[in-house]
Coordinates of C-alpha atoms and ligand atoms in Angstrom, one line a residue:
X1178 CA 8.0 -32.6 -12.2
X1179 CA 10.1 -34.6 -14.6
X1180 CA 12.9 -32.8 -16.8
X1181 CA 11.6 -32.5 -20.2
X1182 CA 8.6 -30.9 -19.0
X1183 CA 10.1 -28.3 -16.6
X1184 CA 11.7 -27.4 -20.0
X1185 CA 8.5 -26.9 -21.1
X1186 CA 7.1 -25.0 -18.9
X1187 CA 10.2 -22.6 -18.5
X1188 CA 9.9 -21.6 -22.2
X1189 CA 6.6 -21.1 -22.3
X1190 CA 7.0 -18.6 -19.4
X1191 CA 10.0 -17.1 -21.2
X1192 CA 7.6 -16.2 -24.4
X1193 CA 5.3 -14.4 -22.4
X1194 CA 8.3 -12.5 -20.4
X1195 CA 10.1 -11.7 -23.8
X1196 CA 7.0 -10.0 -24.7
X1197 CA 6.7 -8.1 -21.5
X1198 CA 9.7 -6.7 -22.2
X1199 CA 10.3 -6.0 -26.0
X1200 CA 7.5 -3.6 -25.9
X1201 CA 5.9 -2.1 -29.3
X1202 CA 3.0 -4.3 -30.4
X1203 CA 3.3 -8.0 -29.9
X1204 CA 1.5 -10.7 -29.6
X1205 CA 1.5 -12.4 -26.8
X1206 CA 0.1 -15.5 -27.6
X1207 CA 1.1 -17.7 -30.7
X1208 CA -2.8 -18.6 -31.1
X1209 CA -3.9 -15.6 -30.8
X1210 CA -3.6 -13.8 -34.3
X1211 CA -6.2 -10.6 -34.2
X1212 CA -5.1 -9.7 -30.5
X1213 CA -2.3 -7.6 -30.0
X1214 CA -1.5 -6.3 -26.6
X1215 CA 1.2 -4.3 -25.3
X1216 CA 1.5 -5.3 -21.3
X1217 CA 2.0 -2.4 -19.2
X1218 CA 4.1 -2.9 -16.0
X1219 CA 1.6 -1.5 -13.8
X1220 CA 2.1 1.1 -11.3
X1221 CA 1.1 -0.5 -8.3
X1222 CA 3.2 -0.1 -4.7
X1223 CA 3.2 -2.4 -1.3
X1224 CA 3.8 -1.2 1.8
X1225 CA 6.2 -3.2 4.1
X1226 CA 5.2 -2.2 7.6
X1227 CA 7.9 -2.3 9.9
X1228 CA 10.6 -4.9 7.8
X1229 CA 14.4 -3.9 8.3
X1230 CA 16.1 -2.3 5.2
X1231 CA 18.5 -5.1 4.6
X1232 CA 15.0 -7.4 4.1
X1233 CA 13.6 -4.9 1.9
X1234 CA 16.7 -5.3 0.0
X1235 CA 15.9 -8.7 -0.4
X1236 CA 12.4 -8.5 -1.0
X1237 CA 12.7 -6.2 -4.1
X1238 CA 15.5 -8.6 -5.5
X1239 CA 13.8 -12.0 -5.0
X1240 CA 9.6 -11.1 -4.3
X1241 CA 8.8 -7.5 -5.2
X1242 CA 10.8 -7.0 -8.7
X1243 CA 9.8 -10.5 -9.9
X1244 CA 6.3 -10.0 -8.9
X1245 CA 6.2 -6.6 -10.4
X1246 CA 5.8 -4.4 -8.2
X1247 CA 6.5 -0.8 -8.9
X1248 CA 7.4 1.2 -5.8
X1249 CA 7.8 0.3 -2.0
X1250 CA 6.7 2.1 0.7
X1251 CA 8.9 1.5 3.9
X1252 CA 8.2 2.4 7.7
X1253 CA 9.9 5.9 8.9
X1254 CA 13.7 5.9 8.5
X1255 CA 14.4 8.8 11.0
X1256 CA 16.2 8.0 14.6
X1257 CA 12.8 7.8 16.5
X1258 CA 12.6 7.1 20.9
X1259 CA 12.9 3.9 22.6
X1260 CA 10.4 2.2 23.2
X1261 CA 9.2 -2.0 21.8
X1262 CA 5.9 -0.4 20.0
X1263 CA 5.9 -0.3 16.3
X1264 CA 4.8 3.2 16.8
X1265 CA 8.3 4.3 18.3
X1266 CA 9.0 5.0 14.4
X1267 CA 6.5 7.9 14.4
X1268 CA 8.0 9.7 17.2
X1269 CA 10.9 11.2 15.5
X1270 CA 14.2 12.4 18.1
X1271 CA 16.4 13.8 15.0
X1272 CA 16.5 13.1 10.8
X1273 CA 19.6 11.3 11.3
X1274 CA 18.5 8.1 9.4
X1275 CA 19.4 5.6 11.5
X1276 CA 16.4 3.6 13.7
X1277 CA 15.8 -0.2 14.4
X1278 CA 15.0 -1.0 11.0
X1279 CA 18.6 -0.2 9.7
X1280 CA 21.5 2.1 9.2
X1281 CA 22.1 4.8 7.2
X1282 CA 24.2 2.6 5.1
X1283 CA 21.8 -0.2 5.0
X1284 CA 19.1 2.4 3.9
X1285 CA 21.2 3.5 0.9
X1286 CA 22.4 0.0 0.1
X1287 CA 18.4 -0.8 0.1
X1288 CA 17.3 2.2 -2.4
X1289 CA 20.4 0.6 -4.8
X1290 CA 19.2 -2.8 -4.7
X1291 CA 15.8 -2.3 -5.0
X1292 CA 16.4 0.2 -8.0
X1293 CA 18.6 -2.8 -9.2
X1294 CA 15.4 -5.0 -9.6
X1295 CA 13.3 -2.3 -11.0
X1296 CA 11.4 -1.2 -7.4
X1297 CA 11.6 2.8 -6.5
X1298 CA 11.5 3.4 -3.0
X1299 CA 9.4 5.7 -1.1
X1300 CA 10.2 6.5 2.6
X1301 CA 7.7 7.6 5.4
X1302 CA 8.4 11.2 6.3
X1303 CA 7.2 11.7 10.0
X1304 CA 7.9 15.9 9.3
X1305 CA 4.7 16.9 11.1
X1306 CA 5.7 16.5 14.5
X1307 CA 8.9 15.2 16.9
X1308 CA 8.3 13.2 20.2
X1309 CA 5.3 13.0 22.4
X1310 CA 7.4 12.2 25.4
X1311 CA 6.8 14.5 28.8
X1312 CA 10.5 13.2 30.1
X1313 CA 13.6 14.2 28.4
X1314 CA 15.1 11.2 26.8
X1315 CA 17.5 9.5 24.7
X1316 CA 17.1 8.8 20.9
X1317 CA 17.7 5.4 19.2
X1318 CA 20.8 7.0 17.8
X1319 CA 21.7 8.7 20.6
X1320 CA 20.3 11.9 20.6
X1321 CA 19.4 13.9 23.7
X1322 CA 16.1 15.5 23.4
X1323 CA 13.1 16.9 25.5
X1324 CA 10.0 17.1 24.2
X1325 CA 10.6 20.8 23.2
X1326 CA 14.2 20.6 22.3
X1327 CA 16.3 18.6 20.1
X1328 CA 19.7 19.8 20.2
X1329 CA 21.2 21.2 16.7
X1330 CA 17.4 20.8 15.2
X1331 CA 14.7 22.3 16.6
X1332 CA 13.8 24.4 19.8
X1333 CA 10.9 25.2 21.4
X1334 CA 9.8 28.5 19.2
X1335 CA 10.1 25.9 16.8
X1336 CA 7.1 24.2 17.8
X1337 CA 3.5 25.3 18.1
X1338 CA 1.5 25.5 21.9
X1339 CA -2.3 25.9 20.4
X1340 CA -3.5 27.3 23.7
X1341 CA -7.2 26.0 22.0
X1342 CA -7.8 23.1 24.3
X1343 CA -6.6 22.3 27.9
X1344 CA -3.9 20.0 27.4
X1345 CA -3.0 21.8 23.6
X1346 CA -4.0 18.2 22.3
X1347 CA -6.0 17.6 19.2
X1348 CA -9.8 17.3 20.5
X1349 CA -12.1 18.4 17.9
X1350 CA -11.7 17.7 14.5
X1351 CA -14.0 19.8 13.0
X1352 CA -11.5 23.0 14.0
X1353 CA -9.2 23.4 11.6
X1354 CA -7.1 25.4 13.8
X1355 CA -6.6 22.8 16.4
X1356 CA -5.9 19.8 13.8
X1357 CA -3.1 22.0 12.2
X1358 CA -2.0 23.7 15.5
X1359 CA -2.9 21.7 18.4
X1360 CA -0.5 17.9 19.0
X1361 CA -2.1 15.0 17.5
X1362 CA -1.9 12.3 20.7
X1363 CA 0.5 14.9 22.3
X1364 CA 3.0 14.5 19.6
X1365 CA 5.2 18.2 19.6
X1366 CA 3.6 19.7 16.8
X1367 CA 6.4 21.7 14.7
X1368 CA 5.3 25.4 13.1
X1369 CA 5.2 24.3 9.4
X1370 CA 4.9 27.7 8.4
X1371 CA 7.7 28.6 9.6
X1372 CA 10.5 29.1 7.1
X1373 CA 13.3 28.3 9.0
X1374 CA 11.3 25.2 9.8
X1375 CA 10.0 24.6 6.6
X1376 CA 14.1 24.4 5.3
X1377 CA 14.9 21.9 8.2
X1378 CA 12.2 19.4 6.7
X1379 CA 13.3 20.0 3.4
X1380 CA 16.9 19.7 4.1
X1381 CA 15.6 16.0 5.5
X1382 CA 13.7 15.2 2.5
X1383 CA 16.5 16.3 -0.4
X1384 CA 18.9 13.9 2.4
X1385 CA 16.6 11.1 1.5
X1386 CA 16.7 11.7 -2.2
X1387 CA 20.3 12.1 -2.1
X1388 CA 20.5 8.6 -1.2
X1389 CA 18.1 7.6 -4.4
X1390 CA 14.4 7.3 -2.8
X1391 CA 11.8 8.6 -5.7
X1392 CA 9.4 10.0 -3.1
X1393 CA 7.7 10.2 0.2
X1394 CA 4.8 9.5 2.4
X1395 CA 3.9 12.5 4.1
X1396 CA 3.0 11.2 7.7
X1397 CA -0.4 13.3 9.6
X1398 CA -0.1 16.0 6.2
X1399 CA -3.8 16.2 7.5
X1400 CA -2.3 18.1 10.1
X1401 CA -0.3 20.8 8.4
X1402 CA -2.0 23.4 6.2
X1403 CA -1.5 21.9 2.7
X1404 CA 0.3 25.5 2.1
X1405 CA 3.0 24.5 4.1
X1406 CA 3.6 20.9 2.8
X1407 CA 3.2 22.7 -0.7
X1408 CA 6.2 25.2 0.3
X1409 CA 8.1 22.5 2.2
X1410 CA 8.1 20.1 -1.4
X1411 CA 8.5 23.4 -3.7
X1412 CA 12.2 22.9 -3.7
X1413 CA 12.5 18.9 -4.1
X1414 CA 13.5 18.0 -7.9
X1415 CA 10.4 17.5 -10.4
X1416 CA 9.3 14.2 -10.4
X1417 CA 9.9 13.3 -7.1
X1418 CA 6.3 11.8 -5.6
X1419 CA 4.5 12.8 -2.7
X1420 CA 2.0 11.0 -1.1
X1421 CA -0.1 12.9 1.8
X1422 CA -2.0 10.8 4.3
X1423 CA -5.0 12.8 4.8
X1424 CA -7.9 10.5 6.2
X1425 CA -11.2 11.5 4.8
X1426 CA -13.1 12.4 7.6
X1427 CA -17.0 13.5 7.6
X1428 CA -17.7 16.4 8.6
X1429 CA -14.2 17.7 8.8
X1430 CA -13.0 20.9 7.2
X1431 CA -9.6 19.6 6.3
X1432 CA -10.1 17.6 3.1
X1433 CA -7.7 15.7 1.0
X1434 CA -8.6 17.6 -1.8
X1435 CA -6.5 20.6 -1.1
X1436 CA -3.6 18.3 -1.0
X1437 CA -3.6 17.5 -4.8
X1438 CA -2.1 20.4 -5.7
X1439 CA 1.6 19.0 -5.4
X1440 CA 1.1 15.2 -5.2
X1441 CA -0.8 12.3 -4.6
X1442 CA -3.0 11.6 -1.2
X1443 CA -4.5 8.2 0.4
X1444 CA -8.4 7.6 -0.6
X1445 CA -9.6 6.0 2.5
X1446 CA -13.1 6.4 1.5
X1447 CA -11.8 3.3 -1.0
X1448 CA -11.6 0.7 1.1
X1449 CA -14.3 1.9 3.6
X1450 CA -16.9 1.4 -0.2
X1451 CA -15.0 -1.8 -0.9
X1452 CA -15.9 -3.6 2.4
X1453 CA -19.4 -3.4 2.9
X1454 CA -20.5 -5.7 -0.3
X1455 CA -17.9 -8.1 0.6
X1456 CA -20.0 -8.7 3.7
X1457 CA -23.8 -8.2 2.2
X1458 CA -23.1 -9.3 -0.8
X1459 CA -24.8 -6.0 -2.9
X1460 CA -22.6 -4.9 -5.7
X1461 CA -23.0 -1.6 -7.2
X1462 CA -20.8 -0.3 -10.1
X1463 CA -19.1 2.8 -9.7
X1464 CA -19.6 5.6 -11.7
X1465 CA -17.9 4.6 -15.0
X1466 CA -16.3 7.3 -15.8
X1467 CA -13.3 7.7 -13.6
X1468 CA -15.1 9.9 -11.1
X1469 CA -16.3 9.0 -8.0
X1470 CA -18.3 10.6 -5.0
X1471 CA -15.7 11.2 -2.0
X1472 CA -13.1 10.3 -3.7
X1473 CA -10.2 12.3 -5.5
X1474 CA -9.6 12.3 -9.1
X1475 CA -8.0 8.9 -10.6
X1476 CA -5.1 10.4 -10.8
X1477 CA -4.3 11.8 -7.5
X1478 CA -5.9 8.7 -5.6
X1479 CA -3.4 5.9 -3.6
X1480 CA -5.9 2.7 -3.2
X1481 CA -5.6 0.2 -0.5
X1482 CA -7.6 -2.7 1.0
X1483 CA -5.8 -1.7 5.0
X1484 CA -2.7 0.0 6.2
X1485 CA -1.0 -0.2 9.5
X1486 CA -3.7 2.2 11.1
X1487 CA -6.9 0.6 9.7
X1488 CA -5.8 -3.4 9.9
X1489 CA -5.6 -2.0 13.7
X1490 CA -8.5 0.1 13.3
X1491 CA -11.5 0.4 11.1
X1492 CA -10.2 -1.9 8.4
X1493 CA -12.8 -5.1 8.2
X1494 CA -11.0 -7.3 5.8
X1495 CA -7.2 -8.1 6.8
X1496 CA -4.6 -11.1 6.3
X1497 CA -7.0 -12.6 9.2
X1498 CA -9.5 -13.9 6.4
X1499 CA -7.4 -14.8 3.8
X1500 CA -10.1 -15.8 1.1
X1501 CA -11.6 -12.5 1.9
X1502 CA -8.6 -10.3 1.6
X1503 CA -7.8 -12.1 -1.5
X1504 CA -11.6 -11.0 -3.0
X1505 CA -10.7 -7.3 -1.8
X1506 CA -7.2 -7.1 -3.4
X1507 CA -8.5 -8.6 -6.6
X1508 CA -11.2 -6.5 -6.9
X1509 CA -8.6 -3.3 -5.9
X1510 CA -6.1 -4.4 -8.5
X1511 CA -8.9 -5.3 -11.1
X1512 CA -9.9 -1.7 -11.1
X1513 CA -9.7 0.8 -13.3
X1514 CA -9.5 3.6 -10.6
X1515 CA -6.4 4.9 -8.6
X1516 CA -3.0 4.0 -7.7
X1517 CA -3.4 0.4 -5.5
X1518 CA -1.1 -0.2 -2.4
X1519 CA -0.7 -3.8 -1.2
X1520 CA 0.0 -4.0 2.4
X1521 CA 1.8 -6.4 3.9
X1522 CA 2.9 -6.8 7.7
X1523 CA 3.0 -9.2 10.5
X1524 CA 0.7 -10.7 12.2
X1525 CA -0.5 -9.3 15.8
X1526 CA -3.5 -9.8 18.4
X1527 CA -1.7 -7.0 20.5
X1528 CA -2.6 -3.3 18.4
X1529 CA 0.9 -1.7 20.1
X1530 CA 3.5 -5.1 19.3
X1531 CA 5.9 -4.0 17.4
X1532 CA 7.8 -6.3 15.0
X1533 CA 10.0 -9.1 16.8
X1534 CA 13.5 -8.1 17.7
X1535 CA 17.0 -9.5 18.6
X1536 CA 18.3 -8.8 22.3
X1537 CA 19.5 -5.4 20.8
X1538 CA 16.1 -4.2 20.1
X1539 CA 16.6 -4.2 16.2
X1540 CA 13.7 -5.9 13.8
X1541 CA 14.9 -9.3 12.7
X1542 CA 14.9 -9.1 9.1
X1543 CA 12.4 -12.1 7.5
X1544 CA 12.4 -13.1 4.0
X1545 CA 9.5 -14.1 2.6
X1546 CA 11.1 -15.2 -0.6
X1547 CA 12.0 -18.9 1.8
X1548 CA 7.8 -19.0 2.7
X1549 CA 6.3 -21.3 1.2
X1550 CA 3.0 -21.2 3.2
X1551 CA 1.1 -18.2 1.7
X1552 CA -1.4 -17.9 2.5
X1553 CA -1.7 -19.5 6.0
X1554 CA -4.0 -20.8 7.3
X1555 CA -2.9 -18.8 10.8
X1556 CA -0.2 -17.2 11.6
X1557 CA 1.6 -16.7 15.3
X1558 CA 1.9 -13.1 16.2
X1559 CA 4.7 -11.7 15.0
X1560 CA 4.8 -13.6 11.7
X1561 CA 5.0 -11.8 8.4
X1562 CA 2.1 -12.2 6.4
X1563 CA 3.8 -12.1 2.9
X1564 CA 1.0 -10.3 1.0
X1565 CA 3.4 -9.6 -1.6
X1566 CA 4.2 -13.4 -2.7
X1567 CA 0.5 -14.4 -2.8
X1568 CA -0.2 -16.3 -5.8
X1569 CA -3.6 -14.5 -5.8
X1570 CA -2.0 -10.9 -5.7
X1571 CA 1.2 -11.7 -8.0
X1572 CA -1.7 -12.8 -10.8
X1573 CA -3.5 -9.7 -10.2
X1574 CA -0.3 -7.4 -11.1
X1575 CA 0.0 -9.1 -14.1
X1576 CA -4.2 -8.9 -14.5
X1577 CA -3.6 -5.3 -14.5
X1578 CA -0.4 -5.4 -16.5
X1579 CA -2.9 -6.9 -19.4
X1580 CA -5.7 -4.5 -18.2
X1581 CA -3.6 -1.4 -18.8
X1582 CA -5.6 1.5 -19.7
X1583 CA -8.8 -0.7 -20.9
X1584 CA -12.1 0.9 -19.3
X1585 CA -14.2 -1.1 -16.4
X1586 CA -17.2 -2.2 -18.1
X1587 CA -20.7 -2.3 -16.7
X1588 CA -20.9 -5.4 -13.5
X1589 CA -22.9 -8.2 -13.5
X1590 CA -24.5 -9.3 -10.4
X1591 CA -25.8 -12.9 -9.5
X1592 CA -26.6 -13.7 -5.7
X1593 CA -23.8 -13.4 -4.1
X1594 CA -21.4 -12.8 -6.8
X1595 CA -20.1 -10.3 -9.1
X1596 CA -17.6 -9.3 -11.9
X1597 CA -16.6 -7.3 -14.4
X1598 CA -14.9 -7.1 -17.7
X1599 CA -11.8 -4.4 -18.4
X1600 CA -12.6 -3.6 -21.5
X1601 CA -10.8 -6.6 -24.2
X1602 CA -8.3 -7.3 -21.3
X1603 CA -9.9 -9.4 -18.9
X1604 CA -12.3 -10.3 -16.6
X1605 CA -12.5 -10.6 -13.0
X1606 CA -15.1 -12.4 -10.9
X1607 CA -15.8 -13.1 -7.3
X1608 CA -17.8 -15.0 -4.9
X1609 CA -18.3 -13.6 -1.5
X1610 CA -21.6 -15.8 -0.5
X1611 CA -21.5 -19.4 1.4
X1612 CA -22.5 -21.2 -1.8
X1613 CA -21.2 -21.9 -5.1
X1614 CA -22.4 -19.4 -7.9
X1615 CA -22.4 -19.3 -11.0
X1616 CA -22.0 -16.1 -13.0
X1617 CA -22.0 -15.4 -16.6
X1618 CA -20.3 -12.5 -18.1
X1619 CA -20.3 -11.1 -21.6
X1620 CA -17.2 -10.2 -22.5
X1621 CA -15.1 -9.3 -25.9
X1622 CA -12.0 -11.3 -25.4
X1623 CA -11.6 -13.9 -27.9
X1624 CA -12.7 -17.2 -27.7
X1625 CA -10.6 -19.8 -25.7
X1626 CA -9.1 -21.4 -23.1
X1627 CA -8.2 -19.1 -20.4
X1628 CA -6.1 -19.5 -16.9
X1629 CA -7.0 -17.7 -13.9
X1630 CA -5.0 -16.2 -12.1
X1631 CA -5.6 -16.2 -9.2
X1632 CA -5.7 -19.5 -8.5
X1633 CA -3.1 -20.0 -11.1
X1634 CA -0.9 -17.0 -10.3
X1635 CA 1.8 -15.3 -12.7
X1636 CA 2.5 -17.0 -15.1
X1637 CA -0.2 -19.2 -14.8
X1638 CA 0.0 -20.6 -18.5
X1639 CA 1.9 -24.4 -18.4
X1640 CA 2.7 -26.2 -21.4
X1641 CA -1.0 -27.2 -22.8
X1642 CA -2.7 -26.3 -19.7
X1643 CA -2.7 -23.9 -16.4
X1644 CA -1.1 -24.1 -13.1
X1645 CA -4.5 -23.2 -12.0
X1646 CA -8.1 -23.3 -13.2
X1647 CA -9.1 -22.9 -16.7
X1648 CA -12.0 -20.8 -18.0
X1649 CA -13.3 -21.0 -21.5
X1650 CA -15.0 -17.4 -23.3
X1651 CA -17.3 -18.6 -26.2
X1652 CA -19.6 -16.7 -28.6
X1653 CA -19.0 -13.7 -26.0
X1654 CA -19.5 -14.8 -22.9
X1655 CA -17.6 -17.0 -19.9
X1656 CA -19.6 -18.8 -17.7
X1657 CA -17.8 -19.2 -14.2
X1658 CA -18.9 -21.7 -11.2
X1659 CA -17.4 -20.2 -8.3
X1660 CA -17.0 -21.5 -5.3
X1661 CA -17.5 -19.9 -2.0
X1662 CA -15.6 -16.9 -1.1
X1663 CA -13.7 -17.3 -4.0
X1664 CA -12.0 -14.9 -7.0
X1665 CA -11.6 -15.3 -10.7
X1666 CA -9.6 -13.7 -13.4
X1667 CA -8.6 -14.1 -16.9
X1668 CA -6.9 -11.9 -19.1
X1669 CA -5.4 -11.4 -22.7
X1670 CA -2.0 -12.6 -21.4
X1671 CA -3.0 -15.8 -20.3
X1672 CA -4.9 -17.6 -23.2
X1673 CA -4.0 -21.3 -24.1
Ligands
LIG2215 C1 1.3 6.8 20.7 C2 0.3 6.4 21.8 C3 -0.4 7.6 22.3 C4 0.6 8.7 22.8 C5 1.6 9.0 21.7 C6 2.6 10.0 22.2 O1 -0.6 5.5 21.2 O2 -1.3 7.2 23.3 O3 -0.1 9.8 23.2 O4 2.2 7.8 21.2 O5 3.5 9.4 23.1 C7 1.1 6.2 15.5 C8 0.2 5.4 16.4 C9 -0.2 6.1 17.6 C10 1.1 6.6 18.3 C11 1.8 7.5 17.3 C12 3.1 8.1 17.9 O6 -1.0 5.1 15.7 O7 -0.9 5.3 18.5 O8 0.7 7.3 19.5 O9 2.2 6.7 16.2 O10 3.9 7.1 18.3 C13 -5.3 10.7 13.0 C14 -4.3 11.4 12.1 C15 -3.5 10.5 11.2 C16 -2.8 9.4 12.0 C17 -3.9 8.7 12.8 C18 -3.3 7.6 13.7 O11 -5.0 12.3 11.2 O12 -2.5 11.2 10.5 O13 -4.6 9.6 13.7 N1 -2.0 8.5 11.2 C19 -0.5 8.6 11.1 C20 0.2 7.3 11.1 C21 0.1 6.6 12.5 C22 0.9 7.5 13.5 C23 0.7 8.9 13.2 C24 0.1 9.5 12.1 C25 1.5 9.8 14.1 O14 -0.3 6.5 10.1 O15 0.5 5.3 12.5 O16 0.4 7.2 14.8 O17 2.8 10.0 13.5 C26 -10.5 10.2 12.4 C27 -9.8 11.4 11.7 C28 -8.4 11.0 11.4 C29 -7.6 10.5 12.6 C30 -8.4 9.3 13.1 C31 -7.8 8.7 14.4 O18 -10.7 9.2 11.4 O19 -10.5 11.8 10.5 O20 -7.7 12.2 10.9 O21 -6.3 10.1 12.2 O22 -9.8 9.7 13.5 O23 -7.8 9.6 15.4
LIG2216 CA1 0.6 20.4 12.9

């Protein structure tokens, strides 16, 4: 790019940040006149599975902050056992915060730098159970523990023996009794009603906050009786978030409705409604109003396209098919429904391989700031997948920066294709079919040139045109040709 025009291009981009940031009522385009829109930075978290603290550090300085993100959710923090699987971090040995993925001093130093560039951080909390290990062992740290007993913590009253099933393991969802009392995958399941339990896991989480984290994960809260998590998060400082993984489960008594009480919990039935069209190609609009069947309120709901289970489990759509994955997050963070989670991880044809390692056994820190390849077209097991610097998923935070509030309009369907319009914000469209398509969609955003972007990206607008494709909205409508297994969005923001 020659000089003059990288000038260009930068102050262009710096009109559209200065009015991200100034706030009050500003237009946000010169050419627009009648449109004023206040950009909303958008709360809307990413899950790094299994990245080292130090990386994290450098992810919210260079990727995450830039990007927008709002909040990032790490992998458990907690001294954990020994072992190369990824799932070592949810076997906890003591709440000394020290594991593979950093120091307690590295954790800290993480939490300041991401608050630095504007991320929060939210840490795992693996509170409902310690080891599932039959041998007495050795902690990461160095802890000595058995799989009753971990010295200076917890003893074996402290922990629940169902007596409900032959082994005391978890075999029958539908019993409440045995998924709060009996071990989940022989995991020592701790007596969370228990006060003197209950102010151990407390004592953990205020540790946590003391070092500046905004909120937790609360790791298998399905399996403790949501009056116990309630009582265990009583005492932690207003404001502080708490996000319950309770997996929707038909049939089951345990729902994640009783969990909204004091926080937030996962919607898995999200991303099991938001597959099947991506494979059939049959839209149907949600209820418009905010509410949906099998799903929490709005409000209480996280929203993801996979996680670290279902991406090794019932997820269908993954980093594996890029072009689809991008459809699925678009269509997530077009939405007008729930808290969205991006996931992003590394790349794996082995479910139990954990993250690569030095000769020490700690996870080699990646950035993916120095990646240039994102998507790819493959990646080598092991390798991060990046989610976070898509171009595709960086446009979509700033989609829904535009979107803010603005209600999800009524769909439009054509073969295999299908969008929607927030409401004088934007409009998204996508393509899941084998063929081009072409969709037309009314919409109330003034007439003009628009960039897309997800094609385009943030900051998508360049000098007189887009870094991407361009869409034009006349007498109410835009007419998009979309090509196969493709997405589509314009918004407010990004009008020529
Ligand atoms: C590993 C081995 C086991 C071994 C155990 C103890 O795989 O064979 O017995 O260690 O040595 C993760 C891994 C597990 C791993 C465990 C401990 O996924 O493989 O076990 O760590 O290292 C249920 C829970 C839900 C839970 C999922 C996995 O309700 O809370 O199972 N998810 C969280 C985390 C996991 C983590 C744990 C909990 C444990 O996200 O990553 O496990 O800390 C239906 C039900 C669901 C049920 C689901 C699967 O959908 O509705 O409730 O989820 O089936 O059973
Ligand atoms: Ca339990």
């Amino acid at each position: 790019m020659p000089h003059n025009v990288r000038a260009v291009v930068r102050a262009a981009v710096g009109a559209l940040a200065a009015c991200l940031v100034v706030g009050g009522l500003v237009a946000c385009s010169p050419t627009v006149e009648s449109v004023e829109v206040e950009p909303a930075p958008p709360d809307v978290g990413i899950q790094l599975f299994q990245l080292p603290w130090t990386a994290i550090a450098d992810e919210c300085e260079t990727t995450l902050g830039p990007n927008g993100f709002a909040w990032v959710l790490t992998s458990p923090p907690n001294e954990h056992i020994v072992r190369d699987e990824w799932w070592a971090s949810y076997q906890p040995v003591s709440h000394a915060i020290d594991s593979r993925l950093g120091s307690r001093e590295e954790f800290a130093d993480m939490v300041e730098r991401c608050d630095g560039a504007g991320v929060a951080v939210i840490a795992d909390a693996v509170v409902n159970h310690m080891t599932g290990q039959d041998t007495p062992g050795t902690g990461w740290a160095g802890s000595a523990y058995e799989h009753y007993e971990y010295p200076g913590l917890y003893t074996d009253a402290d922990f629940h023996h169902c007596g409900l099933t032959a082994d005391d393991d978890i075999q029958d969802y539908t019993s409440r009794e045995q998924v709060q009392t009996c071990e989940l995958v022989n995991l020592a399941d701790l007596d969370t009603a228990s006060p003197s339990v209950q102010a151990t896991i407390t004592a953990y989480l205020e540790d946590l906050l003391a070092l500046g984290v905004a909120g937790f994960r609360i790791d298998a809260a399905k399996h403790m009786a949501a009056d116990d998590v309630a009582a265990i998060v009583a005492p932690l400082p207003a404001g502080t978030r708490i996000m319950s993984e309770v997996i929707r489960g038909g049939g089951e008594p345990i729902t994640p409705e009783e969990y909204v009480g004091f926080g937030e919990v996962f919607e898995f039935t999200y991303a099991r409604d938001l597959t099947p069209p991506l494979q059939n190609g049959v839209f149907n609009d949600p209820e418009l109003d905010g509410d949906r069947p099998l799903h929490v309120p709005s409000d209480s709901a996280l929203v993801f396209v996979d996680n670290h289970d279902t991406e090794r489990g019932e997820a269908r759509v993954t980093y594996r098919d890029a072009a689809m994955y991008i459809i699925a997050n678009a269509l997530m963070l077009a939405d007008d429904y729930g808290t969205p989670v991006v996931y992003s991880g590394y790349a794996f044809s082995d479910r139990d391989a954990g993250a690569p390692t030095d000769s020490d056994g700690r996870v080699t820190p990646v950035s993916c700031a120095l990646e240039t390849d994102v998507p790819a077209d493959d990646y080598d097991d092991g390798a991060r997948t990046c989610v976070q610097t898509w171009p595709a998923v960086a446009g979509m935070l700033e989609f829904r920066a535009f979107a803010g509030d603005a209600p999800r309009l009524e769909g439009v369907d054509a073969g295999d294709a299908y969008g929607f319009e927030r409401e004088g914000r934007g409009v998204v469209a996508v393509n899941v079919g084998s063929e081009t398509q072409r969709i037309e969609i009314p919409t109330s955003l003034p007439s003009g040139k628009y960039c897309d972007v997800v094609s385009g990206g943030r900051d998508a607008v360049v000098d007189d045109g887009c870094r991407g494709e361009t869409y034009t909205v006349s007498d109410g409508t835009v007419r998009i040709d979309l090509a196969p297994q493709t997405a589509v969005a314009i918004h407010i923001g990004g009008r020529l």
